[in-house]
CSV table of C-alpha atoms and ligand atoms in Angstrom, one decimal:
chain,number,residue,atom,x,y,z
A,1,MET,CA,0.0,0.0,0.0
A,2,LEU,CA,1.5,3.3,-1.1
A,3,ILE,CA,0.9,6.2,1.3
A,4,SER,CA,1.3,9.6,-0.1
A,5,PRO,CA,-0.1,12.0,2.4
A,6,LYS,CA,-2.4,14.8,1.2
A,7,LYS,CA,-2.0,18.1,2.9
A,8,ASP,CA,-5.7,18.9,2.9
A,9,CYS,CA,-9.2,17.4,2.4
A,10,SER,CA,-12.5,19.1,1.5
A,11,HIS,CA,-14.5,16.7,3.8
A,12,ILE,CA,-13.3,18.1,7.1
A,13,THR,CA,-16.6,19.3,8.4
A,14,ASN,CA,-18.7,18.5,11.5
A,15,LEU,CA,-15.9,16.6,13.2
A,16,PHE,CA,-16.6,14.7,16.4
A,17,PRO,CA,-16.2,17.2,19.2
A,18,ILE,CA,-12.8,16.9,20.8
A,19,ASN,CA,-14.3,17.4,24.3
A,20,ASN,CA,-16.3,14.3,23.9
A,21,PHE,CA,-13.2,12.2,23.8
A,22,ASN,CA,-13.1,12.2,27.6
A,23,LEU,CA,-16.2,10.0,27.6
A,24,ILE,CA,-14.7,7.3,25.4
A,25,PRO,CA,-13.2,4.2,27.0
A,26,PHE,CA,-10.3,3.9,24.6
A,27,HIS,CA,-8.8,0.8,26.1
A,28,LYS,CA,-12.1,-1.1,25.5
A,29,LEU,CA,-12.7,0.0,21.9
A,30,LYS,CA,-13.9,-2.7,19.6
A,31,CYS,CA,-15.5,-2.8,16.2
A,32,GLU,CA,-19.3,-2.2,16.5
A,33,GLU,CA,-20.0,-5.2,14.2
A,34,CYS,CA,-17.4,-7.9,14.8
A,35,GLN,CA,-15.7,-7.0,18.1
A,36,GLU,CA,-12.3,-6.8,16.5
A,37,ASN,CA,-10.1,-4.7,18.9
A,38,LYS,CA,-6.8,-4.1,17.2
A,39,GLU,CA,-7.3,-3.4,13.5
A,40,ILE,CA,-9.8,-0.6,14.1
A,41,LEU,CA,-10.7,2.8,12.9
A,42,PHE,CA,-12.4,5.6,14.8
A,43,CYS,CA,-15.0,7.6,12.9
A,44,LEU,CA,-14.1,11.2,13.2
A,45,ILE,CA,-17.7,12.2,12.5
A,46,CYS,CA,-19.7,10.1,14.9
A,47,GLY,CA,-17.1,8.6,17.2
A,48,LYS,CA,-18.0,5.0,16.4
A,49,VAL,CA,-15.4,2.3,15.9
A,50,TYR,CA,-15.2,-0.2,13.1
A,51,CYS,CA,-12.6,-2.7,11.8
A,52,ASN,CA,-10.4,-1.9,8.9
A,53,ARG,CA,-9.7,-3.5,5.5
A,54,TYR,CA,-7.4,-6.1,7.0
A,55,LYS,CA,-10.3,-7.5,9.0
A,56,ASN,CA,-13.9,-7.4,8.0
A,57,LYS,CA,-14.1,-4.0,6.3
A,58,HIS,CA,-16.8,-2.7,8.6
A,59,PHE,CA,-15.6,0.8,8.5
A,60,LEU,CA,-16.1,0.7,4.7
A,61,ASN,CA,-19.7,-0.4,5.2
A,62,HIS,CA,-20.2,2.4,7.7
A,63,PHE,CA,-18.9,4.8,5.1
A,64,ILE,CA,-21.1,3.4,2.2
A,65,GLN,CA,-24.2,3.7,4.4
A,66,ASN,CA,-23.3,7.2,5.7
A,67,ARG,CA,-21.3,8.9,3.0
A,68,THR,CA,-20.4,11.9,5.2
A,69,HIS,CA,-18.7,9.6,7.6
A,70,CYS,CA,-15.6,9.4,5.5
A,71,LEU,CA,-12.9,10.5,7.9
A,72,CYS,CA,-11.4,8.2,10.4
A,73,ILE,CA,-8.3,7.8,12.5
A,74,SER,CA,-6.5,4.5,12.6
A,75,LEU,CA,-6.1,3.4,16.2
A,76,ILE,CA,-3.0,1.4,15.3
A,77,ASP,CA,-0.8,4.2,14.0
A,78,LEU,CA,-3.0,7.3,14.5
A,79,SER,CA,-2.9,8.1,10.8
A,80,ILE,CA,-6.0,10.0,9.4
A,81,TRP,CA,-7.8,8.7,6.4
A,82,CYS,CA,-10.5,10.0,4.1
A,83,TYR,CA,-12.5,7.4,2.3
A,84,GLU,CA,-14.3,10.0,0.2
A,85,CYS,CA,-11.1,11.4,-1.3
A,86,LYS,CA,-10.1,8.0,-2.7
A,87,ASN,CA,-12.9,5.6,-2.9
A,88,SER,CA,-12.7,4.3,-6.5
A,89,GLN,CA,-14.8,1.1,-6.5
A,90,PHE,CA,-14.4,1.2,-2.8
A,91,ASN,CA,-11.1,-0.4,-3.0
A,92,PHE,CA,-10.3,0.6,0.5
A,93,LYS,CA,-7.3,2.7,-0.4
A,94,GLY,CA,-8.3,5.7,1.5
A,95,SER,CA,-6.1,8.7,1.5
A,96,TYR,CA,-3.8,9.6,4.3
A,97,ILE,CA,-4.1,13.3,5.4
A,98,GLU,CA,-1.6,15.5,7.1
A,99,ASN,CA,-3.6,18.5,8.2
A,100,LYS,CA,-3.0,20.8,11.1
A,101,ILE,CA,-6.6,20.5,12.2
A,102,PHE,CA,-6.0,16.9,13.1
A,103,SER,CA,-3.0,17.4,15.3
A,104,GLU,CA,-5.2,18.0,18.4
A,105,TYR,CA,-7.2,14.9,17.6
A,106,ILE,CA,-4.0,12.9,17.2
A,107,ASN,CA,-2.5,14.2,20.4
A,108,ILE,CA,-5.5,13.5,22.5
A,109,ILE,CA,-6.1,10.0,21.1
A,110,SER,CA,-2.4,9.2,21.5
A,111,SER,CA,-2.5,10.3,25.1
A,112,PHE,CA,-5.5,8.1,25.7
A,113,LYS,CA,-4.1,5.2,23.8
A,114,TYR,CA,-0.6,5.1,25.2
A,115,GLY,CA,-1.8,6.1,28.7
A,116,GLN,CA,-4.5,3.4,29.0
A,117,ASN,CA,-4.2,0.4,26.8
A,118,PHE,CA,-1.9,-2.2,25.4
A,119,TYR,CA,1.1,0.1,25.1
A,120,LEU,CA,0.9,0.9,28.8
A,121,ASN,CA,4.1,-0.9,29.7
A,122,ASP,CA,6.0,0.8,26.9
A,123,LYS,CA,4.9,4.3,27.9
A,124,ASN,CA,8.1,5.3,29.6
A,125,LEU,CA,10.1,3.7,26.9
A,126,ILE,CA,8.3,5.6,24.3
A,127,SER,CA,8.7,9.0,25.8
A,128,ASN,CA,12.3,8.4,26.7
A,129,LEU,CA,13.4,6.9,23.5
A,130,TYR,CA,12.0,8.9,20.7
A,131,LEU,CA,13.9,11.9,19.6
A,132,ASP,CA,12.2,12.7,16.4
A,133,TYR,CA,13.9,15.3,14.3
A,134,SER,CA,11.0,15.7,12.0
A,135,GLU,CA,8.8,16.7,15.1
A,136,ILE,CA,6.0,14.3,14.4
A,137,SER,CA,7.1,12.1,17.3
A,138,ASN,CA,5.7,8.6,18.0
A,139,ILE,CA,3.0,8.7,15.4
A,140,LYS,CA,5.6,8.5,12.7
A,141,TYR,CA,7.2,5.5,14.4
A,142,PHE,CA,3.9,3.6,14.4
A,143,ASN,CA,3.4,4.6,10.8
A,144,PHE,CA,6.7,3.0,10.1
A,145,ILE,CA,5.8,-0.2,12.0
A,146,GLU,CA,2.6,-0.4,10.0
A,147,LEU,CA,4.5,-0.1,6.7
A,148,LEU,CA,7.0,-2.7,7.8
A,149,LYS,CA,4.3,-5.1,8.9
A,150,ASN,CA,2.5,-4.7,5.6
A,151,ASN,CA,5.5,-5.4,3.4
A,152,TYR,CA,5.5,-1.9,2.1
A,153,PHE,CA,9.2,-1.6,1.4
A,154,LYS,CA,10.5,-2.9,-1.8
A,155,GLN,CA,14.3,-2.6,-1.2
A,156,GLY,CA,15.8,-2.1,2.2
A,157,THR,CA,19.3,-1.9,3.6
A,158,ILE,CA,20.8,-1.8,7.1
A,159,MET,CA,24.0,0.2,7.8
A,160,VAL,CA,25.8,-0.7,11.0
A,161,GLY,CA,28.9,0.2,13.1
A,162,ALA,CA,30.7,-0.9,16.2
A,163,GLY,CA,27.7,-0.1,18.4
A,164,ILE,CA,25.9,-3.3,17.4
A,165,SER,CA,28.7,-5.4,18.9
A,166,THR,CA,29.3,-3.6,22.2
A,167,SER,CA,26.8,-5.9,24.0
A,168,ALA,CA,28.8,-8.9,22.7
A,169,GLY,CA,31.7,-7.5,24.7
A,170,ILE,CA,33.6,-5.7,21.9
A,171,PRO,CA,34.3,-2.1,22.6
A,172,ASP,CA,33.5,0.5,19.9
A,173,PHE,CA,35.8,3.4,19.0
A,174,ARG,CA,34.1,6.6,20.3
A,175,SER,CA,32.2,5.6,23.4
A,176,LYS,CA,33.7,6.6,26.8
A,177,SER,CA,35.0,3.1,27.4
A,178,GLY,CA,35.8,2.7,23.7
A,179,ILE,CA,39.1,1.9,22.0
A,180,PHE,CA,39.9,5.5,21.1
A,181,ASN,CA,40.2,6.5,24.8
A,182,GLN,CA,42.4,3.5,25.5
A,183,ILE,CA,44.7,4.4,22.6
A,184,ILE,CA,44.9,8.1,23.5
A,185,ASN,CA,46.0,7.2,27.0
A,186,LYS,CA,48.4,4.5,26.0
A,187,TYR,CA,50.1,6.2,23.0
A,188,LYS,CA,49.6,9.8,23.9
A,189,LEU,CA,48.2,10.6,20.5
A,190,LYS,CA,46.3,13.8,19.7
A,191,ARG,CA,44.1,12.1,17.2
A,192,PRO,CA,43.4,8.4,17.9
A,193,GLU,CA,42.7,8.0,14.2
A,194,GLU,CA,46.4,8.3,13.6
A,195,PHE,CA,47.0,5.0,15.3
A,196,PHE,CA,44.7,3.3,12.7
A,197,SER,CA,46.4,5.0,9.7
A,198,LYS,CA,48.1,3.4,6.7
A,199,LYS,CA,50.9,5.9,7.3
A,200,LEU,CA,51.7,4.8,10.8
A,201,PHE,CA,51.4,1.1,9.9
A,202,ILE,CA,54.0,1.5,7.2
A,203,GLU,CA,56.3,3.3,9.6
A,204,LYS,CA,55.7,1.1,12.7
A,205,PRO,CA,53.8,-2.1,11.7
A,206,LEU,CA,54.6,-3.8,15.0
A,207,LEU,CA,52.4,-1.3,16.9
A,208,PHE,CA,49.3,-2.5,15.0
A,209,TYR,CA,50.4,-6.1,15.4
A,210,GLU,CA,50.6,-5.6,19.2
A,211,PHE,CA,47.1,-4.1,19.1
A,212,LEU,CA,45.6,-7.0,17.1
A,213,LYS,CA,47.2,-9.5,19.4
A,214,THR,CA,45.0,-8.2,22.2
A,215,ILE,CA,41.9,-9.0,20.3
A,216,ASN,CA,40.4,-12.4,19.7
A,217,PHE,CA,37.2,-12.0,17.7
A,218,ASN,CA,36.6,-15.8,17.7
A,219,LYS,CA,35.4,-15.7,21.3
A,220,TYR,CA,32.4,-13.4,20.7
A,221,SER,CA,28.8,-14.2,19.8
A,222,PRO,CA,26.3,-12.3,17.7
A,223,THR,CA,23.8,-9.9,19.5
A,224,ILE,CA,20.1,-9.5,19.2
A,225,THR,CA,20.8,-6.8,16.6
A,226,HIS,CA,22.8,-9.2,14.4
A,227,TYR,CA,19.9,-11.7,14.5
A,228,PHE,CA,17.4,-8.8,13.9
A,229,MET,CA,19.3,-8.1,10.7
A,230,LYS,CA,19.2,-11.8,9.7
A,231,TYR,CA,15.5,-11.9,10.5
A,232,LEU,CA,14.6,-8.9,8.3
A,233,LEU,CA,16.8,-10.5,5.6
A,234,ASP,CA,14.9,-13.8,5.8
A,235,LYS,CA,11.6,-11.8,5.6
A,236,ASN,CA,13.0,-10.1,2.4
A,237,MET,CA,12.5,-6.7,4.0
A,238,ILE,CA,16.1,-5.9,3.4
A,239,ASN,CA,18.7,-7.3,1.0
A,240,THR,CA,22.0,-5.5,1.7
A,241,ILE,CA,23.9,-4.9,5.0
A,242,PHE,CA,26.7,-2.4,5.0
A,243,THR,CA,28.9,-3.1,7.9
A,244,GLN,CA,31.9,-1.2,9.2
A,245,ASN,CA,32.7,-4.0,11.6
A,246,ILE,CA,35.5,-6.5,11.3
A,247,ASP,CA,34.4,-8.9,14.0
A,248,ASN,CA,32.6,-11.4,11.6
A,249,LEU,CA,29.5,-11.4,13.9
A,250,GLU,CA,27.3,-10.9,10.9
A,251,LEU,CA,28.5,-14.1,9.3
A,252,LYS,CA,28.3,-15.9,12.6
A,253,ALA,CA,24.6,-14.8,12.8
A,254,GLY,CA,24.1,-16.6,9.5
A,255,ILE,CA,23.9,-13.6,7.2
A,256,PRO,CA,25.2,-14.8,3.8
A,257,ASN,CA,28.3,-13.2,2.4
A,258,GLU,CA,26.4,-12.1,-0.7
A,259,ASN,CA,24.2,-9.8,1.3
A,260,LEU,CA,27.1,-8.2,3.1
A,261,ILE,CA,29.3,-5.3,2.2
A,262,PHE,CA,32.3,-5.2,4.5
A,263,ALA,CA,33.0,-1.5,4.1
A,264,HIS,CA,36.1,-1.5,6.3
A,265,GLY,CA,37.4,-4.9,5.2
A,266,ILE,CA,37.7,-8.3,6.7
A,267,ASN,CA,40.1,-10.0,9.1
A,268,PHE,CA,40.1,-13.4,7.5
A,269,LYS,CA,42.2,-12.5,4.5
A,270,GLY,CA,45.6,-10.8,4.4
A,271,HIS,CA,47.4,-8.4,2.1
A,272,CYS,CA,50.4,-6.2,1.6
A,273,VAL,CA,49.7,-2.6,2.5
A,274,VAL,CA,52.0,-1.3,-0.3
A,275,CYS,CA,51.2,-3.4,-3.4
A,276,ASP,CA,48.0,-5.0,-2.2
A,277,ASN,CA,49.3,-8.5,-3.0
A,278,ASP,CA,47.2,-11.3,-1.3
A,279,ILE,CA,49.1,-12.7,1.6
A,280,ASP,CA,48.2,-15.9,3.5
A,281,ILE,CA,46.3,-14.8,6.6
A,282,ASN,CA,47.7,-17.7,8.6
A,283,LEU,CA,51.2,-16.3,8.1
A,284,ILE,CA,50.1,-12.9,9.3
A,285,ASN,CA,48.2,-14.3,12.3
A,286,ASN,CA,51.2,-16.3,13.2
A,287,GLY,CA,53.3,-13.1,12.9
A,288,ILE,CA,50.9,-11.2,15.2
A,289,GLN,CA,51.1,-13.9,17.9
A,290,THR,CA,54.9,-14.0,17.7
A,291,ASN,CA,55.4,-10.2,17.3
A,292,THR,CA,57.1,-10.7,14.0
A,293,VAL,CA,56.0,-8.5,11.1
A,294,VAL,CA,55.3,-10.3,7.8
A,295,PHE,CA,56.8,-8.5,4.8
A,296,CYS,CA,55.6,-9.0,1.2
A,297,PRO,CA,57.7,-11.3,-0.9
A,298,GLN,CA,56.9,-9.1,-3.9
A,299,CYS,CA,57.7,-5.5,-2.7
A,300,ASN,CA,58.8,-6.0,0.9
A,301,GLY,CA,55.9,-3.9,2.2
A,302,PRO,CA,54.4,-4.8,5.6
A,303,CYS,CA,51.4,-7.1,5.6
A,304,LYS,CA,48.3,-7.2,7.7
A,305,PRO,CA,44.7,-8.5,7.7
A,306,ARG,CA,42.6,-6.9,5.0
A,307,ILE,CA,41.1,-4.4,7.6
A,308,VAL,CA,40.8,-0.9,6.0
A,309,LEU,CA,43.0,1.6,7.8
A,310,TYR,CA,42.6,5.4,7.5
A,311,GLY,CA,44.2,6.3,4.2
A,312,GLU,CA,43.4,3.0,2.4
A,313,ASP,CA,40.8,2.6,-0.3
A,314,LEU,CA,37.5,0.9,0.3
A,315,SER,CA,36.5,-2.0,-1.8
A,316,LYS,CA,34.9,-1.8,-5.3
A,317,ASP,CA,31.9,-3.6,-3.9
A,318,PHE,CA,31.2,-0.8,-1.6
A,319,TYR,CA,31.1,1.8,-4.3
A,320,ALA,CA,29.1,-0.3,-6.6
A,321,LYS,CA,26.4,-1.0,-4.0
A,322,LYS,CA,26.5,2.6,-2.9
A,323,GLU,CA,25.4,3.6,-6.4
A,324,GLU,CA,22.4,1.2,-6.2
A,325,LEU,CA,21.1,2.9,-3.0
A,326,LYS,CA,19.1,5.4,-5.0
A,327,ASN,CA,16.7,2.6,-5.7
A,328,TYR,CA,16.2,1.8,-2.0
A,329,ASP,CA,13.2,2.9,-0.1
A,330,LEU,CA,14.3,1.8,3.4
A,331,GLY,CA,17.5,2.4,5.3
A,332,ILE,CA,18.1,1.4,9.0
A,333,VAL,CA,21.3,2.9,10.5
A,334,ILE,CA,22.3,1.2,13.7
A,335,GLY,CA,25.1,1.7,16.2
A,336,THR,CA,27.4,4.0,14.3
A,337,SER,CA,28.5,7.5,15.0
A,338,LEU,CA,28.7,8.1,11.3
A,339,ASN,CA,32.0,9.7,11.6
A,340,VAL,CA,33.9,7.8,9.1
A,341,GLU,CA,33.8,8.8,5.4
A,342,PRO,CA,32.7,7.7,2.9
A,343,PHE,CA,30.5,5.3,4.9
A,344,SER,CA,28.9,8.3,6.6
A,345,GLY,CA,27.5,9.5,3.3
A,346,LEU,CA,25.5,6.3,2.7
A,347,PRO,CA,22.2,7.4,4.2
A,348,ASP,CA,22.2,10.4,1.8
A,349,CYS,CA,22.3,8.1,-1.2
A,350,LEU,CA,18.9,6.5,-0.7
A,351,ASN,CA,15.9,7.5,-2.7
A,352,LYS,CA,14.5,10.8,-1.6
A,353,ASN,CA,11.1,9.2,-0.7
A,354,SER,CA,12.7,6.5,1.4
A,355,TRP,CA,12.3,5.9,5.1
A,356,LEU,CA,15.4,6.3,7.2
A,357,ILE,CA,15.5,5.0,10.7
A,358,PHE,CA,18.5,5.8,13.0
A,359,MET,CA,19.0,3.7,16.1
A,360,ASN,CA,21.8,4.8,18.4
A,361,ASN,CA,22.4,5.4,22.1
A,362,ASN,CA,23.7,8.9,21.4
A,363,GLU,CA,22.8,11.5,18.9
A,364,ILE,CA,24.9,11.0,15.8
A,365,GLY,CA,27.6,13.7,15.6
A,366,GLU,CA,27.0,16.5,13.2
A,367,TYR,CA,24.7,14.5,11.0
A,368,ASP,CA,22.3,16.7,9.0
A,369,TYR,CA,19.0,14.9,9.6
A,370,TYR,CA,17.0,17.8,8.2
A,371,ASN,CA,18.3,17.5,4.7
A,372,LEU,CA,17.6,13.8,4.4
A,373,THR,CA,14.4,12.2,3.2
A,374,ASN,CA,10.9,13.2,4.5
A,375,ASN,CA,10.5,10.0,6.5
A,376,LYS,CA,13.2,9.8,9.1
A,377,ILE,CA,13.1,8.8,12.6
A,378,PHE,CA,15.9,8.9,15.2
A,379,ILE,CA,15.3,6.4,18.0
A,380,LYS,CA,17.6,6.9,20.9
A,381,GLY,CA,18.5,3.9,23.0
A,382,ASN,CA,20.4,0.6,23.3
A,383,CYS,CA,20.2,-1.0,19.9
A,384,ASP,CA,19.4,-4.5,21.1
A,385,GLU,CA,16.5,-3.1,23.2
A,386,LEU,CA,15.3,-1.1,20.2
A,387,CYS,CA,15.4,-4.1,17.9
A,388,LYS,CA,13.5,-6.1,20.4
A,389,LYS,CA,10.9,-3.3,20.7
A,390,LEU,CA,10.5,-3.1,17.0
A,391,LEU,CA,10.1,-6.8,16.7
A,392,LYS,CA,7.4,-6.7,19.4
A,393,ASP,CA,5.6,-3.8,17.9
A,394,CYS,CA,5.5,-5.7,14.6
A,395,GLY,CA,4.2,-8.8,16.4
A,396,TRP,CA,7.3,-10.8,15.4
A,397,TRP,CA,9.0,-11.3,18.7
A,398,GLU,CA,7.7,-14.8,19.5
A,399,ASP,CA,8.6,-16.0,16.0
A,400,PHE,CA,12.0,-14.3,16.3
A,401,LYS,CA,12.7,-16.0,19.6
A,402,SER,CA,11.7,-19.4,18.3
A,403,LYS,CA,14.1,-18.9,15.4
A,404,PHE,CA,17.1,-17.5,17.2
A,405,ASN,CA,16.5,-19.0,20.6
A,406,GLU,CA,16.7,-15.6,22.4
A,407,LYS,CA,16.7,-16.0,26.1
B,1,CNA,P1,32.0,4.5,16.7
B,1,CNA,O1,32.5,5.8,16.2
B,1,CNA,O2,32.7,4.0,18.0
B,1,CNA,O3,30.5,4.7,17.0
B,1,CNA,C1,29.7,3.7,17.6
B,1,CNA,C2,28.4,4.3,18.0
B,1,CNA,O4,27.5,3.4,18.5
B,1,CNA,C3,28.5,5.5,19.0
B,1,CNA,O5,27.7,6.6,18.6
B,1,CNA,C4,27.9,4.8,20.3
B,1,CNA,O6,27.4,5.8,21.1
B,1,CNA,C5,27.0,3.8,19.7
B,1,CNA,N1,26.7,2.7,20.5
B,1,CNA,C6,27.6,2.0,21.3
B,1,CNA,N2,27.0,0.9,21.9
B,1,CNA,C7,25.7,1.0,21.5
B,1,CNA,C8,24.5,0.2,21.8
B,1,CNA,N3,24.6,-0.9,22.6
B,1,CNA,N4,23.3,0.6,21.3
B,1,CNA,C9,23.2,1.7,20.5
B,1,CNA,N5,24.3,2.5,20.2
B,1,CNA,C10,25.5,2.1,20.7
B,1,CNA,O7,32.1,3.3,15.7
B,1,CNA,P2,31.6,3.4,14.1
B,1,CNA,O8,31.3,2.0,13.8
B,1,CNA,O9,30.7,4.5,13.8
B,1,CNA,O10,33.0,3.8,13.5
B,1,CNA,C11,33.5,3.0,12.4
B,1,CNA,C12,34.8,2.3,12.8
B,1,CNA,C13,34.8,1.5,14.1
B,1,CNA,C14,35.0,1.2,11.8
B,1,CNA,O11,36.1,1.5,11.0
B,1,CNA,C15,35.2,-0.1,12.5
B,1,CNA,O12,36.1,-1.0,11.9
B,1,CNA,C16,35.6,0.3,13.9
B,1,CNA,N6,35.4,-0.7,15.0
B,1,CNA,C17,34.8,-1.9,14.7
B,1,CNA,C18,34.6,-2.8,15.8
B,1,CNA,C19,33.9,-4.1,15.5
B,1,CNA,O13,34.2,-4.7,14.5
B,1,CNA,N7,33.1,-4.6,16.4
B,1,CNA,C20,34.9,-2.4,17.1
B,1,CNA,C21,35.5,-1.2,17.3
B,1,CNA,C22,35.8,-0.3,16.2
């Protein structure tokens, strides 16, 4: 179902008086005809409630019998629909309206709804988590959930960073307890990025070897967020994952290689930093463990795992997929500060009508949310918790748990 909101509607007359809302037991609302209590629409003319097109279409019957009763508010996502504006053969398409007159109705219904009924337990979560830069707050989130549930998106991508692996025990770069602070303290560098630069590696390769020796990615397991990505992939809601991570947890979660773009490289292959010759990773890993730098047999340059350092090129795959993003209508950005170029430019590459969802426990740097697409939501919080919430809101949590054995 394609939703293109109309700004206005000529049928906004004789609306149900807003003061009368106090008398309505929102938590008990059911379709007048069939008692359905979830997929329901509230008639903005008479205040009666009927089920929507996904159930028994009783709102449509209500409209056919009383043609002036064409305006309703969805009690799922609080979107406003006019059945008169788009009723060709009564195909239930409706027309979603964004009109200022309705904001008061939406506010009051949302306060009843989230204050009194099935979202009660999430109330605090909702008010604390949503930081909506487009100022439409939670309603937009529930719109998004509806679209996701109804298979609206044709091509989706997820873009992730080190934040999705912190709950597995792997520190990120820029959090307080992250690797950058450790590096600054240990090596007294002004800019921690220097430590991860091609230049420094060529000058002092052993430093990076020593750092890699302290990390054993084999011991970590994927997080809820990794399985969330696999779940959306299996549901065909996304098809490409851009990751900046080098911990292989995407692969461990069962995400196939063909759906992954390892933007900042991989640690299971080796190369020479100078001539890019392939070098056996076992030789390099052995060198790391024994503090012995491996040099290229071809050009004598120092060798390392194919992890991209500052100053090194990203893979051709990255640029090719980046080009394709203009055809994507959904992007979910998780656990990244979006500080590293060119990765940080990916969200800008999506189709201008796409939906963009940011999930991070901090606001994301200087990112220019305003100049992105119309449909963007920033959700602040722990990404595992947010993925869990999203799965619950979509009604997929039990299925997810049964597939991934989440405790
Ligand atoms: P970053 O700059 O450290 O940003 C991580 C972001 O995630 C920060 O904004 C954090 O606040 C946020 N964050 C941390 N934990 C959570 C959480 N549980 N829930 C929600 N948000 C959280 O790292 P980026 O990925 O943006 O920077 C790219 C670098 C980091 C890439 O080159 C990576 O190779 C590199 N890196 C990778 C790993 C890994 O593979 N696991 C670990 C550390 C660094």
